[in-house]
PDB file of C-alpha atoms in Angstrom:
ATOM      1  CA  MET S   1       0.000   0.000   0.000  1.00  0.00           C
ATOM      2  CA  ILE S   2       1.315   3.418  -0.955  1.00  0.00           C
ATOM      3  CA  ILE S   3       1.764   5.729   2.049  1.00  0.00           C
ATOM      4  CA  ARG S   4       2.719   9.295   1.198  1.00  0.00           C
ATOM      5  CA  ASP S   5       1.476  12.872   1.286  1.00  0.00           C
ATOM      6  CA  ARG S   6      -0.789  13.928  -1.526  1.00  0.00           C
ATOM      7  CA  PRO S   7       1.453  15.550  -4.169  1.00  0.00           C
ATOM      8  CA  SER S   8       0.486  18.820  -5.770  1.00  0.00           C
ATOM      9  CA  GLY S   9       1.413  20.893  -8.776  1.00  0.00           C
ATOM     10  CA  PHE S  10       3.978  19.619 -11.232  1.00  0.00           C
ATOM     11  CA  ARG S  11       4.977  16.726  -8.932  1.00  0.00           C
ATOM     12  CA  LEU S  12       1.767  14.969  -9.935  1.00  0.00           C
ATOM     13  CA  PHE S  13       3.229  14.308 -13.382  1.00  0.00           C
ATOM     14  CA  LEU S  14       6.513  12.885 -12.088  1.00  0.00           C
ATOM     15  CA  LEU S  15       5.307  10.160  -9.720  1.00  0.00           C
ATOM     16  CA  LEU S  16       5.726   6.557 -10.830  1.00  0.00           C
ATOM     17  CA  ARG S  17       5.726   4.606  -7.538  1.00  0.00           C
ATOM     18  CA  GLY S  18       2.201   3.267  -7.099  1.00  0.00           C
ATOM     19  CA  SER S  19       1.104   4.573 -10.492  1.00  0.00           C
ATOM     20  CA  VAL S  20      -0.356   2.374 -13.229  1.00  0.00           C
ATOM     21  CA  MET S  21       1.928   4.090 -15.746  1.00  0.00           C
ATOM     22  CA  PRO S  22       4.557   1.292 -15.837  1.00  0.00           C
ATOM     23  CA  ARG S  23       1.822  -1.208 -16.702  1.00  0.00           C
ATOM     24  CA  ILE S  24       0.213   0.789 -19.482  1.00  0.00           C
ATOM     25  CA  LEU S  25       3.301   2.520 -20.892  1.00  0.00           C
ATOM     26  CA  PRO S  26       3.899   0.027 -23.772  1.00  0.00           C
ATOM     27  CA  SER S  27       0.273   0.299 -24.931  1.00  0.00           C
ATOM     28  CA  LEU S  28       0.390   4.063 -24.533  1.00  0.00           C
ATOM     29  CA  ILE S  29       3.524   4.317 -26.681  1.00  0.00           C
ATOM     30  CA  VAL S  30       1.979   2.161 -29.429  1.00  0.00           C
ATOM     31  CA  ASN S  31      -1.196   4.242 -29.376  1.00  0.00           C
ATOM     32  CA  THR S  32       0.813   7.476 -29.569  1.00  0.00           C
ATOM     33  CA  LEU S  33       2.839   6.161 -32.514  1.00  0.00           C
ATOM     34  CA  ILE S  34      -0.358   5.224 -34.355  1.00  0.00           C
ATOM     35  CA  ALA S  35      -1.821   8.667 -33.676  1.00  0.00           C
ATOM     36  CA  THR S  36       1.381  10.347 -34.900  1.00  0.00           C
ATOM     37  CA  LEU S  37       1.437   8.223 -38.066  1.00  0.00           C
ATOM     38  CA  VAL S  38      -2.212   8.995 -38.799  1.00  0.00           C
ATOM     39  CA  THR S  39      -1.555  12.698 -38.265  1.00  0.00           C
ATOM     40  CA  LEU S  40       1.447  12.725 -40.611  1.00  0.00           C
ATOM     41  CA  THR S  41      -0.437  10.853 -43.339  1.00  0.00           C
ATOM     42  CA  HIS S  42      -3.653  12.709 -42.549  1.00  0.00           C
ATOM     43  CA  GLY S  43      -5.659   9.512 -42.392  1.00  0.00           C
ATOM     44  CA  ASP S  44      -4.317   8.033 -45.634  1.00  0.00           C
ATOM     45  CA  LEU S  45      -3.329   4.399 -45.172  1.00  0.00           C
ATOM     46  CA  PHE S  46      -1.772   2.700 -48.224  1.00  0.00           C
ATOM     47  CA  ASP S  47      -3.407   5.299 -50.505  1.00  0.00           C
ATOM     48  CA  LEU S  48      -6.740   4.576 -48.841  1.00  0.00           C
ATOM     49  CA  LYS S  49      -8.433   7.458 -47.067  1.00  0.00           C
ATOM     50  CA  ILE S  50     -10.015   6.260 -43.812  1.00  0.00           C
ATOM     51  CA  THR S  51     -12.744   8.743 -43.007  1.00  0.00           C
ATOM     52  CA  LEU S  52     -14.372   8.640 -39.600  1.00  0.00           C
ATOM     53  CA  THR S  53     -16.373  11.250 -37.765  1.00  0.00           C
ATOM     54  CA  THR S  54     -16.437  11.888 -34.043  1.00  0.00           C
ATOM     55  CA  ILE S  55     -20.064  10.733 -33.730  1.00  0.00           C
ATOM     56  CA  PRO S  56     -19.393   6.976 -33.310  1.00  0.00           C
ATOM     57  CA  PHE S  57     -16.613   7.708 -30.816  1.00  0.00           C
ATOM     58  CA  THR S  58     -18.993   9.859 -28.801  1.00  0.00           C
ATOM     59  CA  LEU S  59     -21.617   7.118 -28.799  1.00  0.00           C
ATOM     60  CA  ILE S  60     -19.143   4.392 -27.847  1.00  0.00           C
ATOM     61  CA  GLY S  61     -16.897   6.382 -25.500  1.00  0.00           C
ATOM     62  CA  LEU S  62     -19.597   7.202 -22.956  1.00  0.00           C
ATOM     63  CA  PRO S  63     -20.696   3.567 -22.391  1.00  0.00           C
ATOM     64  CA  ILE S  64     -17.056   2.454 -22.150  1.00  0.00           C
ATOM     65  CA  ALA S  65     -16.377   5.082 -19.490  1.00  0.00           C
ATOM     66  CA  ILE S  66     -19.495   4.055 -17.557  1.00  0.00           C
ATOM     67  CA  PHE S  67     -18.661   0.348 -17.644  1.00  0.00           C
ATOM     68  CA  LEU S  68     -15.024   0.975 -16.724  1.00  0.00           C
ATOM     69  CA  GLY S  69     -16.245   2.998 -13.754  1.00  0.00           C
ATOM     70  CA  PHE S  70     -18.631   0.213 -12.773  1.00  0.00           C
ATOM     71  CA  ARG S  71     -15.851  -2.378 -12.947  1.00  0.00           C
ATOM     72  CA  ASN S  72     -13.534  -0.190 -10.867  1.00  0.00           C
ATOM     73  CA  ASN S  73     -16.262   0.247  -8.258  1.00  0.00           C
ATOM     74  CA  ALA S  74     -16.681  -3.530  -8.090  1.00  0.00           C
ATOM     75  CA  ALA S  75     -12.898  -3.970  -7.812  1.00  0.00           C
ATOM     76  CA  TYR S  76     -12.643  -1.346  -5.051  1.00  0.00           C
ATOM     77  CA  ASP S  77     -15.484  -3.024  -3.154  1.00  0.00           C
ATOM     78  CA  ARG S  78     -13.392  -6.202  -3.125  1.00  0.00           C
ATOM     79  CA  PHE S  79     -10.354  -4.224  -1.934  1.00  0.00           C
ATOM     80  CA  TRP S  80     -12.276  -2.483   0.838  1.00  0.00           C
ATOM     81  CA  GLU S  81     -14.048  -5.656   1.963  1.00  0.00           C
ATOM     82  CA  GLY S  82     -10.655  -7.343   2.241  1.00  0.00           C
ATOM     83  CA  ARG S  83      -9.397  -4.484   4.411  1.00  0.00           C
ATOM     84  CA  LYS S  84     -12.448  -4.696   6.682  1.00  0.00           C
ATOM     85  CA  LEU S  85     -12.007  -8.447   7.055  1.00  0.00           C
ATOM     86  CA  TRP S  86      -8.389  -8.060   8.134  1.00  0.00           C
ATOM     87  CA  GLY S  87      -9.421  -5.284  10.514  1.00  0.00           C
ATOM     88  CA  GLU S  88     -11.950  -7.711  11.983  1.00  0.00           C
ATOM     89  CA  LEU S  89      -9.185 -10.296  12.337  1.00  0.00           C
ATOM     90  CA  VAL S  90      -7.044  -7.805  14.289  1.00  0.00           C
ATOM     91  CA  HIS S  91      -9.960  -7.084  16.624  1.00  0.00           C
ATOM     92  CA  ARG S  92     -10.850 -10.752  17.166  1.00  0.00           C
ATOM     93  CA  SER S  93      -7.226 -11.732  17.777  1.00  0.00           C
ATOM     94  CA  ARG S  94      -6.946  -9.150  20.550  1.00  0.00           C
ATOM     95  CA  SER S  95     -10.253 -10.324  21.991  1.00  0.00           C
ATOM     96  CA  LEU S  96      -9.095 -13.946  21.933  1.00  0.00           C
ATOM     97  CA  SER S  97      -5.943 -13.045  23.862  1.00  0.00           C
ATOM     98  CA  ARG S  98      -7.957 -11.208  26.503  1.00  0.00           C
ATOM     99  CA  GLN S  99     -10.546 -13.987  26.801  1.00  0.00           C
ATOM    100  CA  CYS S 100      -7.946 -16.749  27.071  1.00  0.00           C
ATOM    101  CA  GLN S 101      -6.191 -14.975  29.925  1.00  0.00           C
ATOM    102  CA  SER S 102      -9.307 -13.873  31.791  1.00  0.00           C
ATOM    103  CA  LEU S 103     -11.722 -16.795  31.287  1.00  0.00           C
ATOM    104  CA  ILE S 104      -9.476 -19.879  31.291  1.00  0.00           C
ATOM    105  CA  ALA S 105      -8.151 -20.870  34.720  1.00  0.00           C
ATOM    106  CA  TYR S 106      -4.636 -22.238  35.229  1.00  0.00           C
ATOM    107  CA  PRO S 107      -2.469 -22.865  38.313  1.00  0.00           C
ATOM    108  CA  GLU S 108       0.104 -20.332  37.149  1.00  0.00           C
ATOM    109  CA  PRO S 109      -0.443 -16.838  35.689  1.00  0.00           C
ATOM    110  CA  ALA S 110      -0.258 -16.682  31.913  1.00  0.00           C
ATOM    111  CA  ALA S 111       3.165 -15.468  30.876  1.00  0.00           C
ATOM    112  CA  ALA S 112       5.345 -16.009  27.870  1.00  0.00           C
ATOM    113  CA  ASN S 113       8.122 -17.574  29.960  1.00  0.00           C
ATOM    114  CA  LEU S 114       5.822 -20.500  30.785  1.00  0.00           C
ATOM    115  CA  GLY S 115       6.055 -21.401  27.139  1.00  0.00           C
ATOM    116  CA  LEU S 116       3.627 -23.400  25.095  1.00  0.00           C
ATOM    117  CA  ALA S 117       2.933 -25.722  28.036  1.00  0.00           C
ATOM    118  CA  ASP S 118       0.391 -23.131  29.190  1.00  0.00           C
ATOM    119  CA  ILE S 119      -2.706 -23.837  27.128  1.00  0.00           C
ATOM    120  CA  ARG S 120      -3.632 -20.149  27.169  1.00  0.00           C
ATOM    121  CA  VAL S 121      -0.243 -19.109  25.829  1.00  0.00           C
ATOM    122  CA  ARG S 122      -0.466 -21.864  23.237  1.00  0.00           C
ATOM    123  CA  MET S 123      -3.803 -20.575  21.946  1.00  0.00           C
ATOM    124  CA  ILE S 124      -2.544 -16.994  21.784  1.00  0.00           C
ATOM    125  CA  TYR S 125       0.526 -18.028  19.818  1.00  0.00           C
ATOM    126  CA  ARG S 126      -1.750 -19.996  17.516  1.00  0.00           C
ATOM    127  CA  ALA S 127      -3.716 -16.808  16.882  1.00  0.00           C
ATOM    128  CA  ILE S 128      -0.464 -15.160  15.726  1.00  0.00           C
ATOM    129  CA  ALA S 129       0.298 -18.191  13.576  1.00  0.00           C
ATOM    130  CA  PHE S 130      -3.247 -18.068  12.190  1.00  0.00           C
ATOM    131  CA  ALA S 131      -2.726 -14.539  10.837  1.00  0.00           C
ATOM    132  CA  HIS S 132       0.605 -15.435   9.219  1.00  0.00           C
ATOM    133  CA  ALA S 133      -0.786 -18.683   7.809  1.00  0.00           C
ATOM    134  CA  LEU S 134      -3.796 -16.896   6.322  1.00  0.00           C
ATOM    135  CA  ARG S 135      -1.552 -14.294   4.674  1.00  0.00           C
ATOM    136  CA  HIS S 136       0.567 -16.976   3.042  1.00  0.00           C
ATOM    137  CA  HIS S 137      -2.536 -18.986   2.128  1.00  0.00           C
ATOM    138  CA  LEU S 138      -3.999 -16.006   0.270  1.00  0.00           C
ATOM    139  CA  ARG S 139      -0.685 -15.304  -1.480  1.00  0.00           C
ATOM    140  CA  ASP S 140       0.071 -18.963  -2.300  1.00  0.00           C
ATOM    141  CA  SER S 141       3.419 -18.740  -0.511  1.00  0.00           C
ATOM    142  CA  LYS S 142       5.084 -20.911   2.132  1.00  0.00           C
ATOM    143  CA  ALA S 143       4.723 -20.080   5.823  1.00  0.00           C
ATOM    144  CA  ASP S 144       6.823 -22.832   7.417  1.00  0.00           C
ATOM    145  CA  ASN S 145       9.631 -20.668   8.810  1.00  0.00           C
ATOM    146  CA  GLU S 146       7.320 -18.103  10.405  1.00  0.00           C
ATOM    147  CA  LEU S 147       5.166 -20.763  12.066  1.00  0.00           C
ATOM    148  CA  LYS S 148       7.965 -22.897  13.503  1.00  0.00           C
ATOM    149  CA  ASP S 149       8.595 -20.728  16.579  1.00  0.00           C
ATOM    150  CA  LEU S 150       4.884 -20.249  17.265  1.00  0.00           C
ATOM    151  CA  LEU S 151       3.800 -23.887  17.496  1.00  0.00           C
ATOM    152  CA  VAL S 152       4.815 -26.955  19.470  1.00  0.00           C
ATOM    153  CA  GLN S 153       7.058 -29.312  17.502  1.00  0.00           C
ATOM    154  CA  PRO S 154       4.482 -32.071  16.757  1.00  0.00           C
ATOM    155  CA  GLU S 155       1.952 -29.478  15.642  1.00  0.00           C
ATOM    156  CA  TRP S 156       4.465 -27.746  13.390  1.00  0.00           C
ATOM    157  CA  GLN S 157       5.269 -31.060  11.719  1.00  0.00           C
ATOM    158  CA  GLN S 158       1.584 -31.832  11.166  1.00  0.00           C
ATOM    159  CA  ILE S 159       0.676 -28.440   9.754  1.00  0.00           C
ATOM    160  CA  GLY S 160       3.123 -28.921   6.901  1.00  0.00           C
ATOM    161  CA  LYS S 161       0.883 -31.687   5.562  1.00  0.00           C
ATOM    162  CA  SER S 162      -2.255 -29.549   5.661  1.00  0.00           C
ATOM    163  CA  SER S 163      -3.548 -27.903   2.473  1.00  0.00           C
ATOM    164  CA  ASN S 164      -5.352 -25.234   4.515  1.00  0.00           C
ATOM    165  CA  LYS S 165      -3.114 -24.188   7.393  1.00  0.00           C
ATOM    166  CA  PRO S 166      -5.476 -21.536   8.856  1.00  0.00           C
ATOM    167  CA  ASP S 167      -8.240 -24.141   9.111  1.00  0.00           C
ATOM    168  CA  PHE S 168      -5.813 -26.599  10.729  1.00  0.00           C
ATOM    169  CA  LEU S 169      -4.917 -24.039  13.409  1.00  0.00           C
ATOM    170  CA  MET S 170      -8.560 -23.202  14.015  1.00  0.00           C
ATOM    171  CA  ARG S 171      -9.373 -26.884  14.603  1.00  0.00           C
ATOM    172  CA  ARG S 172      -6.476 -27.146  17.057  1.00  0.00           C
ATOM    173  CA  MET S 173      -7.724 -24.152  19.016  1.00  0.00           C
ATOM    174  CA  GLY S 174     -11.158 -25.757  19.139  1.00  0.00           C
ATOM    175  CA  LEU S 175      -9.655 -28.975  20.526  1.00  0.00           C
ATOM    176  CA  ASP S 176      -7.782 -27.044  23.218  1.00  0.00           C
ATOM    177  CA  LEU S 177     -10.970 -25.212  24.147  1.00  0.00           C
ATOM    178  CA  ARG S 178     -12.759 -28.540  24.552  1.00  0.00           C
ATOM    179  CA  LEU S 179      -9.839 -29.803  26.659  1.00  0.00           C
ATOM    180  CA  CYS S 180     -10.217 -26.798  28.966  1.00  0.00           C
ATOM    181  CA  LEU S 181     -13.924 -27.530  29.302  1.00  0.00           C
ATOM    182  CA  ASN S 182     -13.352 -31.215  30.062  1.00  0.00           C
ATOM    183  CA  GLU S 183     -10.731 -30.392  32.701  1.00  0.00           C
ATOM    184  CA  GLY S 184     -12.931 -27.771  34.331  1.00  0.00           C
ATOM    185  CA  ARG S 185     -10.609 -24.845  33.558  1.00  0.00           C
ATOM    186  CA  ILE S 186     -13.414 -22.753  32.121  1.00  0.00           C
ATOM    187  CA  ASP S 187     -17.014 -22.219  33.142  1.00  0.00           C
ATOM    188  CA  PRO S 188     -19.344 -23.955  30.643  1.00  0.00           C
ATOM    189  CA  CYS S 189     -21.349 -20.730  30.430  1.00  0.00           C
ATOM    190  CA  LEU S 190     -18.243 -18.862  29.189  1.00  0.00           C
ATOM    191  CA  VAL S 191     -17.100 -21.355  26.567  1.00  0.00           C
ATOM    192  CA  GLY S 192     -19.475 -19.818  24.044  1.00  0.00           C
ATOM    193  CA  GLN S 193     -17.689 -16.465  24.211  1.00  0.00           C
ATOM    194  CA  ILE S 194     -14.329 -17.883  23.139  1.00  0.00           C
ATOM    195  CA  ASP S 195     -15.991 -20.160  20.593  1.00  0.00           C
ATOM    196  CA  ALA S 196     -17.787 -17.152  19.078  1.00  0.00           C
ATOM    197  CA  THR S 197     -14.437 -15.353  18.742  1.00  0.00           C
ATOM    198  CA  LEU S 198     -12.903 -18.380  17.011  1.00  0.00           C
ATOM    199  CA  SER S 199     -15.917 -18.596  14.700  1.00  0.00           C
ATOM    200  CA  SER S 200     -15.542 -14.915  13.782  1.00  0.00           C
ATOM    201  CA  MET S 201     -11.876 -15.450  12.911  1.00  0.00           C
ATOM    202  CA  ALA S 202     -12.756 -18.486  10.795  1.00  0.00           C
ATOM    203  CA  SER S 203     -15.530 -16.513   9.097  1.00  0.00           C
ATOM    204  CA  ALA S 204     -13.124 -13.688   8.203  1.00  0.00           C
ATOM    205  CA  ALA S 205     -10.666 -16.206   6.748  1.00  0.00           C
ATOM    206  CA  ALA S 206     -13.394 -17.875   4.682  1.00  0.00           C
ATOM    207  CA  ALA S 207     -14.547 -14.498   3.352  1.00  0.00           C
ATOM    208  CA  CYS S 208     -10.975 -13.694   2.282  1.00  0.00           C
ATOM    209  CA  GLU S 209     -10.825 -17.050   0.490  1.00  0.00           C
ATOM    210  CA  ARG S 210     -14.081 -16.165  -1.258  1.00  0.00           C
ATOM    211  CA  ILE S 211     -12.624 -12.888  -2.535  1.00  0.00           C
ATOM    212  CA  LYS S 212      -9.452 -14.609  -3.714  1.00  0.00           C
ATOM    213  CA  GLY S 213     -11.266 -17.509  -5.360  1.00  0.00           C
ATOM    214  CA  THR S 214     -14.036 -15.528  -7.081  1.00  0.00           C
ATOM    215  CA  PRO S 215     -12.624 -12.853  -9.398  1.00  0.00           C
ATOM    216  CA  ILE S 216     -14.719 -10.503 -11.502  1.00  0.00           C
ATOM    217  CA  PRO S 217     -16.053 -12.587 -14.452  1.00  0.00           C
ATOM    218  CA  PHE S 218     -13.307 -12.904 -17.051  1.00  0.00           C
ATOM    219  CA  SER S 219     -15.638 -12.338 -20.011  1.00  0.00           C
ATOM    220  CA  TYR S 220     -16.678  -8.964 -18.574  1.00  0.00           C
ATOM    221  CA  THR S 221     -13.068  -7.897 -18.069  1.00  0.00           C
ATOM    222  CA  LEU S 222     -12.065  -9.148 -21.526  1.00  0.00           C
ATOM    223  CA  LEU S 223     -14.904  -7.293 -23.252  1.00  0.00           C
ATOM    224  CA  LEU S 224     -13.996  -3.991 -21.604  1.00  0.00           C
ATOM    225  CA  HIS S 225     -10.297  -4.532 -22.277  1.00  0.00           C
ATOM    226  CA  ARG S 226     -10.809  -5.212 -25.987  1.00  0.00           C
ATOM    227  CA  THR S 227     -13.344  -2.425 -26.479  1.00  0.00           C
ATOM    228  CA  ALA S 228     -11.164   0.174 -24.754  1.00  0.00           C
ATOM    229  CA  TYR S 229      -8.106  -0.746 -26.836  1.00  0.00           C
ATOM    230  CA  ILE S 230      -9.978  -0.814 -30.152  1.00  0.00           C
ATOM    231  CA  TYR S 231     -11.573   2.525 -29.313  1.00  0.00           C
ATOM    232  CA  CYS S 232      -8.230   4.177 -28.520  1.00  0.00           C
ATOM    233  CA  PHE S 233      -6.434   2.721 -31.564  1.00  0.00           C
ATOM    234  CA  LEU S 234      -9.177   3.949 -33.946  1.00  0.00           C
ATOM    235  CA  LEU S 235      -9.643   7.322 -32.256  1.00  0.00           C
ATOM    236  CA  PRO S 236      -6.907   9.119 -34.296  1.00  0.00           C
ATOM    237  CA  PHE S 237      -8.813   8.446 -37.532  1.00  0.00           C
ATOM    238  CA  GLY S 238     -11.878  10.212 -36.122  1.00  0.00           C
ATOM    239  CA  LEU S 239      -9.977  13.239 -34.823  1.00  0.00           C
ATOM    240  CA  VAL S 240      -7.323  13.974 -37.447  1.00  0.00           C
ATOM    241  CA  ASP S 241      -9.629  15.850 -39.850  1.00  0.00           C
ATOM    242  CA  SER S 242     -11.000  18.105 -37.117  1.00  0.00           C
ATOM    243  CA  ILE S 243      -8.025  18.867 -34.842  1.00  0.00           C
ATOM    244  CA  GLY S 244      -5.037  18.083 -37.095  1.00  0.00           C
ATOM    245  CA  PHE S 245      -1.629  18.109 -35.397  1.00  0.00           C
ATOM    246  CA  MET S 246      -3.252  18.085 -31.939  1.00  0.00           C
ATOM    247  CA  THR S 247      -4.481  14.526 -32.556  1.00  0.00           C
ATOM    248  CA  PRO S 248      -1.590  12.708 -30.791  1.00  0.00           C
ATOM    249  CA  PHE S 249      -1.910  14.919 -27.707  1.00  0.00           C
ATOM    250  CA  VAL S 250      -5.653  14.359 -27.368  1.00  0.00           C
ATOM    251  CA  VAL S 251      -5.344  10.645 -28.103  1.00  0.00           C
ATOM    252  CA  VAL S 252      -2.652  10.093 -25.479  1.00  0.00           C
ATOM    253  CA  ILE S 253      -4.824  11.776 -22.817  1.00  0.00           C
ATOM    254  CA  VAL S 254      -7.861   9.663 -23.705  1.00  0.00           C
ATOM    255  CA  ALA S 255      -5.754   6.491 -23.941  1.00  0.00           C
ATOM    256  CA  TYR S 256      -4.085   7.189 -20.594  1.00  0.00           C
ATOM    257  CA  THR S 257      -7.507   7.542 -18.982  1.00  0.00           C
ATOM    258  CA  PHE S 258      -9.016   4.392 -20.494  1.00  0.00           C
ATOM    259  CA  PHE S 259      -5.904   2.209 -20.227  1.00  0.00           C
ATOM    260  CA  GLY S 260      -5.267   3.500 -16.708  1.00  0.00           C
ATOM    261  CA  LEU S 261      -8.790   2.734 -15.490  1.00  0.00           C
ATOM    262  CA  ASP S 262      -8.539  -0.722 -17.025  1.00  0.00           C
ATOM    263  CA  ALA S 263      -5.181  -1.432 -15.340  1.00  0.00           C
ATOM    264  CA  LEU S 264      -6.329   0.037 -12.018  1.00  0.00           C
ATOM    265  CA  GLY S 265      -9.294  -2.327 -11.983  1.00  0.00           C
ATOM    266  CA  ASP S 266      -6.912  -5.254 -12.520  1.00  0.00           C
ATOM    267  CA  GLU S 267      -4.789  -4.165  -9.534  1.00  0.00           C
ATOM    268  CA  LEU S 268      -7.663  -3.571  -7.114  1.00  0.00           C
ATOM    269  CA  GLU S 269      -9.444  -6.777  -8.096  1.00  0.00           C
ATOM    270  CA  GLU S 270      -6.852  -8.910  -6.252  1.00  0.00           C
ATOM    271  CA  PRO S 271      -6.241  -7.089  -2.927  1.00  0.00           C
ATOM    272  CA  PHE S 272      -4.130  -9.792  -1.256  1.00  0.00           C
ATOM    273  CA  GLY S 273      -1.136  -9.737  -3.607  1.00  0.00           C
ATOM    274  CA  THR S 274       2.287  -8.168  -3.214  1.00  0.00           C
ATOM    275  CA  GLU S 275       2.017  -5.204  -5.591  1.00  0.00           C
ATOM    276  CA  ALA S 276       2.375  -1.622  -4.388  1.00  0.00           C
ATOM    277  CA  ASN S 277      -1.374  -0.937  -4.290  1.00  0.00           C
ATOM    278  CA  ASP S 278      -2.351  -4.186  -2.547  1.00  0.00           C
ATOM    279  CA  LEU S 279      -3.279  -4.491   1.113  1.00  0.00           C
ATOM    280  CA  PRO S 280      -0.331  -4.355   3.573  1.00  0.00           C
ATOM    281  CA  LEU S 281      -0.856  -7.854   4.965  1.00  0.00           C
ATOM    282  CA  ASN S 282       2.711  -8.088   6.292  1.00  0.00           C
ATOM    283  CA  THR S 283       2.128  -4.958   8.371  1.00  0.00           C
ATOM    284  CA  ILE S 284      -1.262  -6.143   9.642  1.00  0.00           C
ATOM    285  CA  CYS S 285       0.176  -9.518  10.666  1.00  0.00           C
ATOM    286  CA  ARG S 286       3.071  -7.780  12.402  1.00  0.00           C
ATOM    287  CA  THR S 287       0.561  -5.599  14.296  1.00  0.00           C
ATOM    288  CA  ILE S 288      -1.296  -8.698  15.486  1.00  0.00           C
ATOM    289  CA  GLU S 289       1.957 -10.340  16.565  1.00  0.00           C
ATOM    290  CA  ILE S 290       3.110  -7.246  18.464  1.00  0.00           C
ATOM    291  CA  ASN S 291      -0.217  -6.829  20.273  1.00  0.00           C
ATOM    292  CA  LEU S 292      -0.527 -10.477  21.287  1.00  0.00           C
ATOM    293  CA  ARG S 293       3.094 -10.863  22.377  1.00  0.00           C
ATOM    294  CA  GLU S 294       2.787  -7.699  24.477  1.00  0.00           C
ATOM    295  CA  SER S 295      -0.351  -9.118  26.105  1.00  0.00           C
ATOM    296  CA  LEU S 296       1.829 -12.011  27.330  1.00  0.00           C
ATOM    297  CA  ASP S 297       4.679  -9.727  28.458  1.00  0.00           C
ATOM    298  CA  ASP S 298       6.840 -11.501  25.902  1.00  0.00           C
ATOM    299  CA  GLU S 299      10.437 -10.310  25.721  1.00  0.00           C
ATOM    300  CA  HIS S 300      10.679 -10.997  21.993  1.00  0.00           C
ATOM    301  CA  VAL S 301       8.307  -8.373  20.619  1.00  0.00           C
ATOM    302  CA  PRO S 302       9.194  -7.478  17.011  1.00  0.00           C
ATOM    303  CA  LYS S 303       9.327  -3.901  15.796  1.00  0.00           C
ATOM    304  CA  PRO S 304       6.584  -2.487  13.558  1.00  0.00           C
ATOM    305  CA  LEU S 305       7.296  -2.584   9.849  1.00  0.00           C
ATOM    306  CA  GLU S 306       8.352   0.741   8.371  1.00  0.00           C
ATOM    307  CA  VAL S 307       7.402   2.402   5.110  1.00  0.00           C
ATOM    308  CA  VAL S 308      10.046   1.692   2.458  1.00  0.00           C
ATOM    309  CA  ASP S 309      10.054   3.794  -0.706  1.00  0.00           C
ATOM    310  CA  TYR S 310       6.557   5.073   0.176  1.00  0.00           C
ATOM    311  CA  CYS S 311       5.272   1.479   0.266  1.00  0.00           C
ATOM    312  CA  LEU S 312       3.910  -0.500   3.210  1.00  0.00           C
ATOM    313  CA  THR S 313       3.885  -4.229   2.523  1.00  0.00           C
TER     314      THR S 313
END
């Protein structure tokens, strides 16, 4: 995620970090070259005069702009829903830590130096592991190294065989909760509170999987992509007779707008990736880890991630 002050004035035209310009630059150059060639030949292509008026471009341009806006709204809804789900996960993780320490009885006070032998500490560390595992699950990356220090050895060996590591951790927390109930460490009337927190965390994870696994229909994206490109490549033929040498300048502005909206929709559609405009899942997971380790008075609390080159990962 890009974190920086809003630029003003001429600086707006010089920013590339977080811009869609690198993605659309090749198409923009090709479109500009076509517009320049059409302007120099004044619409004559191989001794054939291609005559177009601005009327069809007016009729087609407005629907394209509307549908591009609709697609971007749908893509941003996915982005914002993903952010709300991870915010919910932060809240529920903190609640789980508080509930484990206040509702589950144990002969010794919960502290990090008791290690994973304390069932409360074990569940809190699993909540940290759950956030990291979900991040890697959504990004299709490996989480083994980050989870090793958060789980007991047998559990860490078993999780490597699981295709859905967040679900594996959630089942383990459920088993520990049942163990506490069977051993009388928690009042049966209070079990539902912790179980509701675990269910909320599982629900947030499932919703993130839904966003990742259900993209905007490909045929809709493909239709807009093709229509926008055809429109921009033919636009010089409709403008050259009316505005002459200004054709390339007008075409590049229109193409930048249409190509940029198209590329922006592609970026926002998948909010859990590692690009500059994606959600900062590393930072959110680090926040969860810091908060939960501090709740245990852990000595090994990591530092918050810092913004690097205006980007928070």
